[in-house]
PDB file of C-alpha atoms in Angstrom:
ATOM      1  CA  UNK A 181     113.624 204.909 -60.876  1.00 40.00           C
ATOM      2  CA  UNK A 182     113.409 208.581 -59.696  1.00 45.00           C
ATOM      3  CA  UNK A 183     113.387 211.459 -61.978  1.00 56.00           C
ATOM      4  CA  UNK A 184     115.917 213.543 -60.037  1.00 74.00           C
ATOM      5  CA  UNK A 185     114.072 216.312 -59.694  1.00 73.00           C
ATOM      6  CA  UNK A 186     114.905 216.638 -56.349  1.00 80.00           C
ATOM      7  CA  UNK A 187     118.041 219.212 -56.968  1.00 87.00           C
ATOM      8  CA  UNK A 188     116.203 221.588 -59.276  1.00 89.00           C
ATOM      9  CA  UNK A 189     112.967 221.674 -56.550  1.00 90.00           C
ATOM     10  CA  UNK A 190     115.346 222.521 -53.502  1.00 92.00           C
ATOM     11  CA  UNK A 191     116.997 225.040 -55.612  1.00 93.00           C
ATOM     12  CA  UNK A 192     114.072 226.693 -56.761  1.00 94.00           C
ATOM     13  CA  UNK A 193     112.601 226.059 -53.461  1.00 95.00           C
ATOM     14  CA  UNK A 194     115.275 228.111 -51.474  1.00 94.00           C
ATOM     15  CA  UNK A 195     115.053 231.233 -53.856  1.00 95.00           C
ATOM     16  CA  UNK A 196     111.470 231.343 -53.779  1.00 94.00           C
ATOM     17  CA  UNK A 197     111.402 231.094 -49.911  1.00 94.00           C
ATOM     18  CA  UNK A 198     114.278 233.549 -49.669  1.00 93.00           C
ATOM     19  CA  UNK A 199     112.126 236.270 -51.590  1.00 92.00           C
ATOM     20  CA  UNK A 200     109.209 235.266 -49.407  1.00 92.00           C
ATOM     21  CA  UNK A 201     111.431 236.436 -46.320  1.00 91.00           C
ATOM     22  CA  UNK A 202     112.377 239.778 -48.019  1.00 92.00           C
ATOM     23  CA  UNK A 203     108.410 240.420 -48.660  1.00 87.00           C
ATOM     24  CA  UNK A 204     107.771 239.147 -45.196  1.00 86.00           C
ATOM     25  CA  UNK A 205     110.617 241.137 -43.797  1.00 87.00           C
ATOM     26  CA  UNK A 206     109.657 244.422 -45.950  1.00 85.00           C
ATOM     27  CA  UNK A 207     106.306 243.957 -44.844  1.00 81.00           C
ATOM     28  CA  UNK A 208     107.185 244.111 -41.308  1.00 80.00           C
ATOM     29  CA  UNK A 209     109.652 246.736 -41.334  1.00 85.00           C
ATOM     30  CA  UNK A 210     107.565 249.369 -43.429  1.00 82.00           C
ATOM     31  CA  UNK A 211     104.730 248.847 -40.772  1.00 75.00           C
ATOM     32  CA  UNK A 212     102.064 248.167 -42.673  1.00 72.00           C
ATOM     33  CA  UNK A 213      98.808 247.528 -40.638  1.00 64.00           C
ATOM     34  CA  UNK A 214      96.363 246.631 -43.320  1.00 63.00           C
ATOM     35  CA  UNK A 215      97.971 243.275 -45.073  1.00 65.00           C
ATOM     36  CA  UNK A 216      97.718 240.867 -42.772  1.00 77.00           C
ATOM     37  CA  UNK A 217      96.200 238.895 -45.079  1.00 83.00           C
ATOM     38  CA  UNK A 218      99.465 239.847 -47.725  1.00 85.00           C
ATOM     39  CA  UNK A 219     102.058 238.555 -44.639  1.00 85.00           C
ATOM     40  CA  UNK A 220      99.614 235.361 -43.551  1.00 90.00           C
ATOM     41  CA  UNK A 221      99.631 234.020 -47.287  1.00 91.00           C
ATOM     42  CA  UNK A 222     103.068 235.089 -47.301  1.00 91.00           C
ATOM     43  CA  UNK A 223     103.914 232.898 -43.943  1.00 93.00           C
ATOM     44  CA  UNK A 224     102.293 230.268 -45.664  1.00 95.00           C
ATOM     45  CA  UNK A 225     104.463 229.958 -48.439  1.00 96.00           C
ATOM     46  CA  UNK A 226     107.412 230.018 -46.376  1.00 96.00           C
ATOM     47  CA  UNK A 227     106.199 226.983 -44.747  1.00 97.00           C
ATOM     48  CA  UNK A 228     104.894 225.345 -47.893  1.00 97.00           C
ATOM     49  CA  UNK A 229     108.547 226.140 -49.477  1.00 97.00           C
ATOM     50  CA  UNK A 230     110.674 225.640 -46.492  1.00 97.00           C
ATOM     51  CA  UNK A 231     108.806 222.071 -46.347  1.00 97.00           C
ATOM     52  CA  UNK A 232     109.559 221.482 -50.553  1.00 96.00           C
ATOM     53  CA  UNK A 233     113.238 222.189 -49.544  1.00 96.00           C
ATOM     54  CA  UNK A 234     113.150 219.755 -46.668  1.00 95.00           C
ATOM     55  CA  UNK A 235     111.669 216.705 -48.634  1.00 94.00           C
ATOM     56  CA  UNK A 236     113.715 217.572 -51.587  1.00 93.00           C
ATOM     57  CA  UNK A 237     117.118 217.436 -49.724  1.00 93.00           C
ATOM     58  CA  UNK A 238     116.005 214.063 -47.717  1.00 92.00           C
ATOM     59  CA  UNK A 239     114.864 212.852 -51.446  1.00 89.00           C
ATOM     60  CA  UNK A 240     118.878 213.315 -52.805  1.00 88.00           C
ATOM     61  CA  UNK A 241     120.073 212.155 -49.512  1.00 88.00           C
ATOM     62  CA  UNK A 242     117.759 208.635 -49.565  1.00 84.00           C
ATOM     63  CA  UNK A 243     119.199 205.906 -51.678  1.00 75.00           C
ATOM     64  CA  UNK A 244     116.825 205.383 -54.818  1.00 74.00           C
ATOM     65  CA  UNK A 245     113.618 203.336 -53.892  1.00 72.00           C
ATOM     66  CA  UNK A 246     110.113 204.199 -53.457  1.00 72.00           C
ATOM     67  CA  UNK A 247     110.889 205.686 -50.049  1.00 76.00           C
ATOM     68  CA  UNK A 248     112.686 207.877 -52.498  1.00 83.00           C
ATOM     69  CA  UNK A 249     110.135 208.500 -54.830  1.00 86.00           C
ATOM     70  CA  UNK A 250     107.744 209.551 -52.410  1.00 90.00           C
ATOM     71  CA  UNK A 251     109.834 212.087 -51.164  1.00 91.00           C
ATOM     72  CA  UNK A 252     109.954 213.753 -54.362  1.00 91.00           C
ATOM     73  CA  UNK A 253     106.548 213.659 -55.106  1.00 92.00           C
ATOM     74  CA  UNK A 254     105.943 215.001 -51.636  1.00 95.00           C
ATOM     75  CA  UNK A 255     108.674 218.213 -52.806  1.00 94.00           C
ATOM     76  CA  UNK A 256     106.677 218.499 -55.595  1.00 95.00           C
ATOM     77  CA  UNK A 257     103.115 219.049 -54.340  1.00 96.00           C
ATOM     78  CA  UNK A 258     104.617 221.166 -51.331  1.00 97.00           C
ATOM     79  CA  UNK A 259     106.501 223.147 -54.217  1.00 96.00           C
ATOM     80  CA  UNK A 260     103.314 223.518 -56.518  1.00 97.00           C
ATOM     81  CA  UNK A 261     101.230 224.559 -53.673  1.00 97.00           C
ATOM     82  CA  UNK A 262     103.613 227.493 -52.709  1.00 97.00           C
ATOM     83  CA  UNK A 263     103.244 228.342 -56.183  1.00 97.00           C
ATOM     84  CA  UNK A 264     100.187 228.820 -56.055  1.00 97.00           C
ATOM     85  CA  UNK A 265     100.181 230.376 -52.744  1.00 96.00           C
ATOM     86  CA  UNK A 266     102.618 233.199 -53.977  1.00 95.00           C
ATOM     87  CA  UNK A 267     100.299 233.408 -57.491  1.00 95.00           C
ATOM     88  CA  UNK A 268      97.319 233.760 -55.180  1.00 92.00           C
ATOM     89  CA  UNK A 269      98.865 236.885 -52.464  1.00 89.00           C
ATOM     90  CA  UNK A 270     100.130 238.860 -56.626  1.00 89.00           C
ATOM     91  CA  UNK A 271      96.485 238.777 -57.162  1.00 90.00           C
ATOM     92  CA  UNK A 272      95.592 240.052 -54.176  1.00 86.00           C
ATOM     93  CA  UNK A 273      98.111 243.276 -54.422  1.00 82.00           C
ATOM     94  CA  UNK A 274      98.061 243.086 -58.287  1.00 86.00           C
ATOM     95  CA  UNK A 275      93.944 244.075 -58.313  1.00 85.00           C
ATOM     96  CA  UNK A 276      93.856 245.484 -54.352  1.00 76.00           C
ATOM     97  CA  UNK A 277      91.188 243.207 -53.516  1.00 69.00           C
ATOM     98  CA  UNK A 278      93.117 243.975 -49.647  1.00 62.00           C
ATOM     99  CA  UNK A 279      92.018 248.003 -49.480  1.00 57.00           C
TER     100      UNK A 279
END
């Protein structure tokens, strides 16, 4: 039986990939030349959470099963990886290890 997590991941998904945009965006509009490597980890967490939202919508949209279940597990790992992603580029400005 699936754990439903599926709604809370997609919702949490969307917000977190919605404030990756406005860094992205922000980013991009302020012209700053020296964080590519701040926008590139940022791209990647837009994927990694656009991805999460995805599999998490198919997941509420499949009838339960393991088909199902896989989905949401897939949500999940895609989720905890942008996580970590987005923990990984707050370091990076948090201790300018990006001069």
């Amino acid at each position: 039986m699936a754990d439903k997590r599926s709604p809370h991941i997609l919702n949490t998904s969307a917000n977190l990939l919605g404030l990756c945009f406005i860094v992205l965006t922000s980013i991009k509009v302020s012209k700053m030349d020296d964080v590519s490597v701040i926008d590139e980890t940022t791209a990647i967490a837009i994927v990694l959470f656009m991805s999460s939202c995805i599999f998490s919508f198919l997941a509420m949209r499949k009838d339960s099963g393991s088909g199902n279940n896989r989905l949401e597990k897939l949500a999940d790992i895609l989720f905890l990886s942008g996580l970590i992603v987005l923990f990984l580029t707050t370091m990076i400005v948090t201790f300018n290890i990006i001069k």
